[in-house]
Coordinates of C-alpha atoms in Angstrom, one line a residue:
M78 CA -41.1 -29.9 -73.6
I79 CA -39.6 -27.5 -71.2
R80 CA -37.8 -24.9 -73.2
H81 CA -35.6 -21.9 -72.5
L82 CA -35.1 -22.7 -68.8
A83 CA -32.6 -20.5 -67.0
L84 CA -29.5 -22.5 -66.0
G85 CA -30.2 -22.0 -62.3
V86 CA -33.7 -23.5 -62.6
L87 CA -32.3 -26.4 -64.7
I88 CA -29.9 -27.2 -61.9
L89 CA -32.8 -27.3 -59.4
F90 CA -34.8 -29.6 -61.7
L91 CA -32.0 -32.1 -62.1
A92 CA -31.1 -32.1 -58.5
A93 CA -34.6 -32.3 -57.2
F94 CA -35.2 -35.5 -59.2
G95 CA -31.8 -37.0 -58.5
S96 CA -31.1 -40.6 -57.7
T97 CA -31.3 -40.3 -53.9
A98 CA -34.9 -39.1 -53.9
Q99 CA -35.8 -41.7 -56.4
A100 CA -34.3 -44.5 -54.3
E101 CA -36.1 -43.6 -51.1
N102 CA -39.7 -44.6 -50.4
R103 CA -41.5 -41.8 -48.5
V104 CA -45.1 -42.1 -47.2
A105 CA -47.4 -39.7 -45.4
L106 CA -50.7 -39.6 -43.6
V107 CA -52.3 -36.1 -43.6
I108 CA -55.4 -35.4 -41.5
G109 CA -57.5 -32.3 -41.2
N110 CA -60.2 -32.4 -38.5
A111 CA -62.5 -29.4 -38.6
A112 CA -66.2 -30.5 -38.3
Y113 CA -66.3 -31.2 -34.5
A114 CA -69.6 -32.5 -33.2
T115 CA -69.8 -30.6 -29.9
V116 CA -67.6 -27.6 -30.3
P117 CA -67.4 -24.9 -33.0
R118 CA -66.0 -25.9 -36.4
L119 CA -62.4 -25.0 -37.1
A120 CA -61.8 -22.8 -40.1
N121 CA -58.5 -23.9 -41.5
P122 CA -57.6 -27.6 -40.9
A123 CA -59.2 -28.9 -44.1
G124 CA -57.3 -26.3 -46.2
D125 CA -54.1 -26.8 -44.3
A126 CA -54.2 -30.6 -44.7
A127 CA -54.9 -30.2 -48.5
R128 CA -52.0 -27.8 -48.8
V129 CA -49.6 -30.0 -46.9
A130 CA -50.6 -33.1 -48.9
E131 CA -50.0 -31.4 -52.2
A132 CA -46.6 -30.0 -51.0
L133 CA -45.6 -33.5 -50.0
R134 CA -46.6 -35.0 -53.3
S135 CA -44.6 -32.3 -55.1
A136 CA -41.6 -33.1 -52.9
G137 CA -41.6 -36.7 -54.2
F138 CA -43.5 -38.6 -51.5
Q139 CA -44.7 -41.8 -53.2
S140 CA -47.8 -42.2 -51.1
V141 CA -49.8 -39.4 -49.5
T142 CA -53.1 -40.3 -47.8
L143 CA -55.3 -37.3 -47.2
A144 CA -58.2 -37.7 -44.7
A145 CA -60.7 -35.3 -43.3
D146 CA -63.0 -35.2 -40.2
L147 CA -62.0 -38.5 -38.8
G148 CA -63.9 -39.9 -35.8
R149 CA -62.0 -42.0 -33.3
A150 CA -62.6 -45.4 -35.0
D151 CA -61.6 -44.0 -38.4
L152 CA -58.5 -42.3 -37.0
I153 CA -57.3 -45.5 -35.3
A154 CA -58.0 -47.4 -38.5
A155 CA -56.1 -44.9 -40.6
L156 CA -53.1 -45.2 -38.2
N157 CA -53.3 -49.0 -38.4
T158 CA -53.3 -49.0 -42.2
F159 CA -50.5 -46.4 -42.2
T160 CA -48.3 -48.6 -39.9
E161 CA -48.2 -51.2 -42.6
A162 CA -47.1 -48.6 -45.2
A163 CA -44.5 -47.2 -42.8
G164 CA -43.0 -50.7 -42.5
Q165 CA -42.0 -50.6 -46.2
A166 CA -40.8 -47.0 -46.2
D167 CA -37.7 -45.0 -45.5
W168 CA -39.6 -41.9 -44.4
A169 CA -43.0 -41.9 -42.6
L170 CA -44.7 -38.6 -41.8
V171 CA -48.0 -37.9 -40.1
Y172 CA -49.5 -34.4 -40.2
F173 CA -52.5 -33.6 -38.0
A174 CA -54.5 -30.3 -38.1
G175 CA -57.3 -30.0 -35.6
H176 CA -57.7 -30.0 -31.9
G177 CA -55.1 -31.5 -29.6
L178 CA -54.9 -31.3 -25.8
E179 CA -52.9 -32.4 -22.8
I180 CA -54.4 -34.0 -19.7
G181 CA -52.2 -35.2 -16.9
G182 CA -49.1 -34.8 -18.9
V183 CA -50.3 -36.9 -21.8
N184 CA -50.9 -35.4 -25.3
Y185 CA -54.0 -36.4 -27.3
L186 CA -55.3 -35.9 -30.8
V187 CA -59.1 -35.1 -30.7
P188 CA -61.3 -36.9 -33.2
V189 CA -64.4 -35.1 -34.5
D190 CA -66.8 -37.3 -32.6
A191 CA -65.3 -36.6 -29.2
R192 CA -67.6 -35.2 -26.5
L193 CA -65.2 -35.1 -23.5
K194 CA -67.8 -34.4 -20.9
S195 CA -65.4 -35.4 -18.2
D196 CA -61.6 -35.9 -17.9
R197 CA -62.2 -39.7 -17.6
D198 CA -63.6 -39.8 -21.2
I199 CA -60.2 -38.8 -22.7
G200 CA -58.9 -42.4 -23.0
D201 CA -62.1 -43.7 -24.7
E202 CA -62.7 -40.7 -27.0
A203 CA -59.3 -39.3 -28.0
V204 CA -56.1 -40.8 -29.4
P205 CA -52.8 -40.4 -27.5
L206 CA -49.8 -39.1 -29.3
D207 CA -47.9 -42.2 -28.4
R208 CA -50.3 -44.1 -30.7
V209 CA -49.3 -41.9 -33.6
L210 CA -45.6 -42.5 -32.8
Q211 CA -46.2 -46.2 -32.9
A212 CA -47.6 -45.9 -36.4
I213 CA -44.5 -44.3 -37.8
E214 CA -42.0 -46.4 -35.7
P215 CA -41.4 -49.1 -38.4
A216 CA -39.9 -46.6 -41.0
R217 CA -36.3 -47.2 -41.7
K218 CA -34.7 -43.8 -41.7
L219 CA -36.9 -40.8 -40.7
R220 CA -40.0 -40.7 -38.6
L221 CA -41.8 -37.3 -38.3
V222 CA -45.0 -36.1 -36.7
V223 CA -46.2 -32.6 -37.4
L224 CA -49.0 -31.3 -35.1
D225 CA -50.8 -28.1 -36.1
A226 CA -53.0 -28.9 -33.1
C227 CA -52.1 -26.6 -30.3
R228 CA -55.2 -24.4 -30.4
D229 CA -57.2 -23.3 -27.4
N230 CA -58.9 -26.3 -25.8
P231 CA -62.7 -25.7 -26.4
F232 CA -63.6 -28.7 -24.3
A233 CA -62.0 -27.4 -21.1
G234 CA -65.1 -25.3 -20.2
Q235 CA -67.5 -28.2 -20.5
M236 CA -65.2 -30.9 -19.1
R237 CA -66.1 -32.2 -15.6
R238 CA -63.0 -32.8 -13.5
T239 CA -63.2 -36.2 -11.6
I240 CA -59.6 -36.5 -10.5
A241 CA -58.2 -33.5 -8.6
T242 CA -54.6 -34.3 -9.4
R243 CA -55.2 -34.6 -13.2
S244 CA -54.4 -31.3 -14.8
V245 CA -55.7 -30.0 -18.1
G246 CA -52.9 -28.0 -19.6
R247 CA -52.8 -25.1 -22.1
G248 CA -51.5 -26.3 -25.4
L249 CA -49.5 -29.5 -25.5
A250 CA -46.9 -31.0 -23.2
P251 CA -43.3 -31.5 -24.2
V252 CA -42.3 -34.9 -25.5
E253 CA -39.1 -37.0 -25.7
P254 CA -39.4 -39.2 -28.8
E255 CA -36.8 -41.9 -29.5
G256 CA -33.8 -41.3 -31.7
G257 CA -34.5 -40.9 -35.4
T258 CA -37.9 -39.3 -34.7
L259 CA -39.0 -35.7 -34.7
V260 CA -42.2 -34.2 -33.4
A261 CA -42.9 -30.7 -34.6
Y262 CA -45.4 -28.5 -32.8
A263 CA -47.0 -25.5 -34.5
A264 CA -46.7 -23.8 -31.1
K265 CA -44.3 -24.9 -28.4
H266 CA -45.4 -26.6 -25.2
R267 CA -47.9 -24.6 -23.0
Q268 CA -48.5 -22.2 -26.0
T269 CA -51.5 -22.1 -28.3
A270 CA -51.4 -21.8 -32.1
L271 CA -53.2 -19.2 -34.2
D272 CA -55.5 -19.9 -37.2
G273 CA -54.4 -16.7 -38.9
E274 CA -56.6 -14.4 -41.0
G275 CA -56.4 -16.3 -44.4
A276 CA -57.3 -19.7 -45.7
N277 CA -54.3 -21.3 -44.0
S278 CA -52.7 -21.2 -40.6
P279 CA -49.3 -19.3 -40.2
F280 CA -47.6 -22.6 -39.5
A281 CA -49.0 -24.5 -42.5
L282 CA -48.0 -21.6 -44.8
A283 CA -44.5 -21.5 -43.5
F284 CA -44.1 -25.3 -43.4
T285 CA -45.2 -25.8 -47.0
R286 CA -43.2 -22.8 -48.3
R287 CA -40.0 -24.0 -46.8
L288 CA -40.7 -27.7 -47.7
A289 CA -40.4 -26.8 -51.4
T290 CA -36.9 -25.2 -51.0
P291 CA -34.3 -27.5 -52.7
G292 CA -31.2 -28.3 -50.6
L293 CA -32.7 -27.3 -47.3
E294 CA -31.8 -29.8 -44.6
I295 CA -34.7 -30.7 -42.3
N296 CA -33.3 -29.3 -39.1
K297 CA -32.6 -25.9 -40.8
L298 CA -36.0 -26.1 -42.4
F299 CA -37.8 -26.2 -39.0
R300 CA -35.6 -23.4 -37.7
L301 CA -36.6 -21.2 -40.6
V302 CA -40.3 -22.2 -40.1
R303 CA -39.9 -21.0 -36.5
D304 CA -38.6 -17.7 -37.7
D305 CA -41.3 -17.3 -40.3
V306 CA -44.2 -18.0 -37.8
L307 CA -42.7 -15.7 -35.1
T308 CA -42.6 -12.9 -37.7
A309 CA -46.1 -13.6 -39.0
T310 CA -47.6 -13.7 -35.6
D311 CA -45.7 -10.8 -34.0
R312 CA -43.9 -13.3 -31.8
R313 CA -47.1 -14.6 -30.3
Q314 CA -46.5 -18.2 -31.6
E315 CA -43.3 -20.1 -31.6
P316 CA -43.1 -23.5 -33.3
F317 CA -40.9 -26.1 -31.5
V318 CA -39.4 -29.4 -32.5
Y319 CA -38.6 -32.3 -30.2
G320 CA -36.4 -35.3 -30.8
S321 CA -33.1 -35.9 -32.6
L322 CA -31.8 -37.4 -35.8
P323 CA -28.7 -39.4 -36.7
G324 CA -25.7 -37.8 -38.5
D325 CA -27.2 -38.1 -42.0
D326 CA -28.7 -35.1 -43.7
F327 CA -32.4 -35.2 -44.6
Y328 CA -34.0 -33.1 -47.4
F329 CA -37.7 -32.8 -48.4
A330 CA -36.6 -31.4 -51.7
E331 CA -33.3 -32.9 -52.8
G332 CA -30.9 -30.7 -54.7
I333 CA -28.7 -27.7 -54.6
A334 CA -30.0 -24.1 -54.6
A335 CA -28.6 -21.7 -57.1
R336 CA -26.7 -18.6 -56.2
P337 CA -24.4 -16.2 -58.0
T338 CA -20.7 -17.0 -58.4
E339 CA -18.3 -15.0 -56.3
A340 CA -16.8 -13.0 -59.1
A341 CA -14.6 -10.0 -58.8
P342 CA -16.3 -6.7 -58.1
G343 CA -18.1 -5.5 -61.1
L344 CA -17.8 -8.7 -63.0
A345 CA -21.1 -10.2 -61.9
A346 CA -22.9 -7.2 -63.1
K347 CA -21.6 -7.7 -66.6
L348 CA -22.8 -11.4 -66.8
P349 CA -26.3 -12.3 -67.8
S350 CA -28.4 -13.6 -64.9
T351 CA -28.5 -17.1 -66.3
A352 CA -24.7 -17.4 -66.4
T353 CA -24.2 -16.6 -62.7
A354 CA -25.8 -19.8 -61.4
Q355 CA -23.6 -22.7 -60.4
A356 CA -23.8 -25.8 -58.3
T357 CA -22.9 -24.8 -54.7
P358 CA -23.4 -26.2 -51.2
P359 CA -27.1 -26.2 -50.1
I360 CA -28.5 -22.8 -49.0
S361 CA -31.9 -21.8 -47.8
A362 CA -33.2 -19.5 -50.5
P363 CA -36.9 -18.8 -50.0
P364 CA -39.2 -20.1 -52.7
Q365 CA -40.0 -16.7 -54.2
Q366 CA -36.3 -16.3 -55.2
V367 CA -36.5 -19.5 -57.3
A368 CA -39.8 -18.5 -59.0
A369 CA -38.5 -15.6 -61.1
L370 CA -41.3 -15.7 -63.6
P371 CA -44.8 -14.1 -63.0
P372 CA -47.7 -16.5 -62.6
A373 CA -49.8 -17.2 -65.6
R374 CA -53.5 -16.5 -65.4
D375 CA -56.0 -16.8 -68.4
P376 CA -53.7 -17.6 -71.3
T377 CA -54.0 -16.0 -74.7
G378 CA -51.2 -18.0 -76.3
P379 CA -51.4 -21.0 -78.7
T380 CA -53.5 -24.0 -77.9
R381 CA -53.1 -27.7 -78.8
P382 CA -55.9 -30.3 -79.0
P383 CA -56.6 -32.6 -76.1
S384 CA -56.8 -35.8 -78.2
P385 CA -53.6 -38.0 -78.3
G386 CA -53.6 -37.9 -82.1
G387 CA -53.4 -34.1 -82.4
G388 CA -50.0 -32.5 -82.8
N389 CA -47.8 -32.8 -79.7
A390 CA -50.8 -33.4 -77.4
P391 CA -50.1 -35.3 -74.1
V392 CA -50.4 -39.0 -74.1
N393 CA -52.8 -39.0 -71.2
A394 CA -55.7 -36.7 -70.2
P395 CA -55.9 -35.3 -66.6
L396 CA -57.2 -37.6 -63.9
V397 CA -59.9 -36.3 -61.6
S398 CA -61.2 -37.8 -58.4
F399 CA -64.2 -36.5 -56.5
Q400 CA -64.5 -36.4 -52.7
R401 CA -67.6 -35.5 -50.7
S402 CA -67.6 -33.7 -47.3
N403 CA -70.2 -32.0 -45.3
A404 CA -69.3 -28.8 -47.0
G405 CA -69.7 -30.0 -50.5
W406 CA -67.6 -31.7 -53.3
M407 CA -63.9 -31.3 -54.0
A408 CA -62.5 -32.4 -57.4
S409 CA -58.8 -33.2 -57.2
V410 CA -57.0 -32.9 -60.6
S411 CA -53.8 -34.8 -61.5
L412 CA -52.2 -33.5 -64.6
P413 CA -50.1 -35.6 -67.0
E414 CA -47.3 -33.0 -67.3
P415 CA -45.9 -29.9 -65.6
A416 CA -48.3 -26.9 -65.8
I417 CA -48.3 -23.3 -64.8
A418 CA -52.1 -22.7 -64.7
L419 CA -55.3 -24.7 -64.4
A420 CA -58.9 -23.7 -65.1
W421 CA -62.3 -25.3 -65.0
R422 CA -66.0 -24.9 -65.7
L423 CA -69.2 -26.9 -65.3
G424 CA -71.0 -27.4 -68.5
E425 CA -70.5 -25.7 -71.9
A426 CA -71.7 -22.2 -71.3
A427 CA -70.1 -21.1 -68.0
P428 CA -66.8 -19.1 -68.2
F429 CA -63.7 -20.9 -67.2
Q430 CA -62.5 -20.2 -63.6
D431 CA -58.8 -20.2 -62.7
T432 CA -58.0 -22.4 -59.7
G433 CA -55.2 -20.0 -58.6
L434 CA -51.6 -21.0 -57.5
L435 CA -50.2 -22.7 -54.5
D436 CA -47.3 -21.2 -52.5
V437 CA -45.3 -24.3 -53.6
I438 CA -42.6 -24.2 -56.3
D439 CA -42.6 -26.9 -58.9
Q440 CA -38.9 -27.5 -59.6
R441 CA -39.7 -28.7 -63.1
T442 CA -41.0 -25.3 -64.1
G443 CA -39.4 -23.0 -61.5
R444 CA -42.8 -21.5 -60.9
R445 CA -45.7 -21.8 -58.5
M446 CA -47.8 -24.9 -58.9
P447 CA -51.5 -24.6 -59.9
N448 CA -54.0 -25.4 -57.2
P449 CA -55.3 -28.9 -58.1
A450 CA -58.5 -28.6 -56.0
I451 CA -61.8 -27.5 -57.4
Q452 CA -64.7 -26.8 -55.0
L453 CA -68.2 -27.7 -56.1
D454 CA -71.4 -27.1 -54.2
A455 CA -73.0 -30.0 -52.2
D456 CA -76.2 -29.8 -54.3
S457 CA -74.3 -29.8 -57.7
G458 CA -76.2 -32.0 -60.2
A459 CA -74.8 -34.3 -62.9
A460 CA -72.7 -32.3 -65.4
T461 CA -69.6 -32.3 -67.4
L462 CA -66.6 -30.8 -65.7
Q463 CA -64.4 -29.1 -68.3
V464 CA -60.7 -28.9 -67.4
R465 CA -57.9 -27.1 -69.2
Y466 CA -54.3 -26.2 -68.3
V467 CA -51.3 -24.3 -69.5
D468 CA -48.2 -26.4 -70.0
A469 CA -44.7 -25.3 -69.1
A470 CA -44.1 -23.8 -72.6
G471 CA -47.2 -21.5 -72.2
V472 CA -49.5 -23.6 -74.5
T473 CA -53.1 -24.1 -73.5
V474 CA -54.1 -27.8 -73.5
G475 CA -57.7 -28.8 -73.5
P476 CA -60.4 -28.5 -72.4
F477 CA -61.0 -32.1 -71.4
P478 CA -64.5 -33.3 -70.6
I479 CA -64.8 -35.1 -67.2
P480 CA -68.2 -36.7 -66.4
F481 CA -69.4 -35.7 -62.9
E482 CA -72.3 -37.8 -61.6
P483 CA -72.7 -37.1 -57.9
H484 CA -74.9 -40.1 -57.2
A485 CA -72.2 -42.5 -58.5
A486 CA -69.3 -40.5 -57.3
L487 CA -70.6 -40.5 -53.7
R488 CA -70.9 -44.3 -53.7
Q489 CA -67.5 -44.8 -55.3
E490 CA -65.8 -42.5 -52.9
Q491 CA -67.4 -44.1 -49.8
R492 CA -66.4 -47.5 -51.0
R493 CA -62.8 -46.4 -51.3
T494 CA -63.0 -45.0 -47.8
L495 CA -64.5 -48.2 -46.4
E496 CA -61.7 -50.2 -47.9
M497 CA -59.1 -47.9 -46.4
V498 CA -60.7 -48.1 -42.9
A499 CA -61.6 -51.7 -43.0
G500 CA -60.0 -52.3 -39.6
S501 CA -62.8 -50.2 -37.9
W502 CA -65.9 -51.8 -39.4
L503 CA -66.7 -53.5 -36.1
S504 CA -65.6 -52.9 -32.5
F505 CA -66.6 -54.6 -29.3
R506 CA -67.4 -52.7 -26.1
D507 CA -68.4 -54.0 -22.7
F508 CA -71.1 -51.8 -21.4
N509 CA -74.3 -53.2 -19.8
G510 CA -73.4 -56.4 -21.6
V511 CA -71.5 -57.0 -24.8
L512 CA -72.1 -54.5 -27.6
L513 CA -70.9 -54.9 -31.1
Y514 CA -70.6 -51.4 -32.8
Y515 CA -70.8 -50.9 -36.5
T516 CA -70.8 -47.0 -36.5
T517 CA -68.3 -46.8 -39.4
L518 CA -70.7 -48.8 -41.6
V519 CA -73.6 -46.5 -40.8
S520 CA -71.4 -43.4 -41.5
Y521 CA -70.5 -44.7 -45.0
R522 CA -73.7 -46.5 -45.8
C523 CA -74.1 -44.8 -49.2
G524 CA -71.4 -47.1 -50.4
I525 CA -73.1 -50.3 -49.1
K526 CA -75.9 -52.3 -50.4
E527 CA -76.0 -55.0 -47.7
V528 CA -74.2 -55.9 -44.5
R529 CA -73.9 -59.4 -43.1
I530 CA -72.5 -60.2 -39.6
G531 CA -71.9 -63.4 -37.8
L532 CA -71.2 -63.9 -34.1
D533 CA -68.5 -66.6 -33.3
R534 CA -68.9 -67.8 -36.9
P535 CA -66.3 -67.6 -39.7
E536 CA -69.1 -66.8 -42.2
P537 CA -71.6 -64.0 -41.6
D538 CA -75.1 -65.4 -41.3
R539 CA -77.4 -62.4 -40.6
V540 CA -78.3 -59.3 -42.5
V541 CA -78.0 -56.0 -40.6
A542 CA -80.3 -53.2 -41.8
L543 CA -78.7 -49.8 -42.3
P544 CA -80.7 -46.6 -42.6
P545 CA -81.2 -45.2 -46.1
C546 CA -78.5 -43.1 -47.7
D547 CA -79.1 -39.4 -47.3
E548 CA -77.2 -37.8 -50.1
A549 CA -77.8 -34.3 -48.7
N550 CA -76.0 -35.3 -45.5
P551 CA -74.3 -38.6 -46.3
F552 CA -72.1 -39.0 -43.2
A553 CA -74.6 -38.2 -40.5
V554 CA -75.8 -41.0 -38.2
P555 CA -79.6 -40.5 -37.7
G556 CA -80.5 -39.8 -34.1
N557 CA -83.0 -42.7 -34.0
V558 CA -80.5 -45.3 -35.1
L559 CA -78.5 -47.5 -32.6
P560 CA -75.3 -48.4 -34.5
Y561 CA -74.7 -51.6 -32.5
L562 CA -75.8 -55.1 -31.8
K563 CA -76.3 -56.7 -28.4
A564 CA -74.2 -59.9 -28.4
P565 CA -74.4 -62.8 -26.0
P566 CA -72.1 -62.5 -23.0
G567 CA -69.7 -65.2 -24.2
T568 CA -69.2 -63.8 -27.7
R569 CA -65.5 -63.9 -28.6
S570 CA -65.5 -62.8 -32.3
A571 CA -67.6 -61.4 -35.1
S572 CA -67.3 -61.8 -38.9
V573 CA -68.6 -59.3 -41.4
Q574 CA -68.9 -59.0 -45.2
L575 CA -70.2 -56.1 -47.3
R576 CA -71.9 -56.0 -50.6
Y577 CA -71.0 -52.7 -52.0
S578 CA -73.5 -50.5 -53.9
D579 CA -71.9 -51.5 -57.2
G580 CA -72.8 -55.2 -56.5
T581 CA -69.2 -56.4 -55.7
V582 CA -68.5 -58.2 -52.4
S583 CA -65.8 -57.6 -49.8
P584 CA -63.6 -60.3 -48.3
V585 CA -64.9 -61.7 -45.0
R586 CA -63.2 -59.9 -42.1
V587 CA -63.1 -61.2 -38.5
F588 CA -62.9 -59.0 -35.4
K589 CA -61.9 -60.5 -32.1
R590 CA -63.2 -59.2 -28.7

């Protein structure tokens, strides 16, 4: 399928998909928190998280969970779920873009529903970094936390100080993780990170670019990221890494970078460029030196039919999943083969739009990877999404018709999210009595047809009414809704079962006080 590859690119391809990478199980949790409830929205975390998630998938991570705008309950639930995955993995990585802050020497990740009216609220409304370190601790070989969360603290001006000795620091405090664990800050302790002028932060750009370089050991990778960010920010921001690793070498992109042979003077100039590449010890060539071919835009070359029976068409069509946020819809495209361009349109009449290219090298093609994300307006109606791509040989494949029905897609996506955060469906709180909160169920109510809850009973026995689904603003909790039940003082547990909007029923889950 991939023809006429230069020898150097072929070496990268074979090395990047070698036996070592295949044998290791690598998992990641990638979080972008942007839509904060009480402070201005952040511009870049959503795009930074999507970029990092795609780079990790391209680097061979078997499982990459991408989550956006998590409240505290959802963030803790996501960490709980990820802990189980980390226990079966060789590598476990958590990337967080959003607000982080330090109070009294303790670092916290700030969920989007935090209000932080006083310094005493931090323990109830934010998540300490130690909780994140606990989530990755079970991994067998490498544990990594990457925090692009050192921005100016917007809560400081509104936060009431109740303990005179408790300081609220600038940026994050230094940490000392245990051996085999690295914690990478986008900006070193007591320094704040910049969002940059484009769609991604300087740190996210540098991290994803270096991550794609074959044969670049992880300690060297972060040193190069530091240099890249210092240059991009005129030395105003310096990333920093805490922790230590054992003697083994660790690579995001396994393989050996290509470089010219050390021939006698004048000899190299006589050789064709494809003959000068050989397997050498790993070096840190930047991605743009690997991608020697220009990016493809709107192709004019040959096409082949999308149906499996036509010529050398792919066996499978692209897979598309739809995710709804407050900003609108995002369609994530997964292609069945390497590609150098991706385009889409809604309906039959509109012109195709190119999704553009990521600053990530696909070692299978030696070229930049197409952006797999398609943004759709929040009020987009039912339509057919047409997707086509250009394969590695320059042949246009498609278009493929993908049905988009926002009413059904919203409910399917919310059901998937509910299953992922099942550990946060209910939570007890002692405040003027015993309160049983079900905020998560209210937030994702579009995926639910009925909720049953039981107090101190193994089987739920009462129906709890949820507000109607608001498809224009599906995640908002109405101001007149109290998302909790008042339970008797002696209540010790609660059971819950959901009937999803498609009519299926969840297992009964029990939550203990």
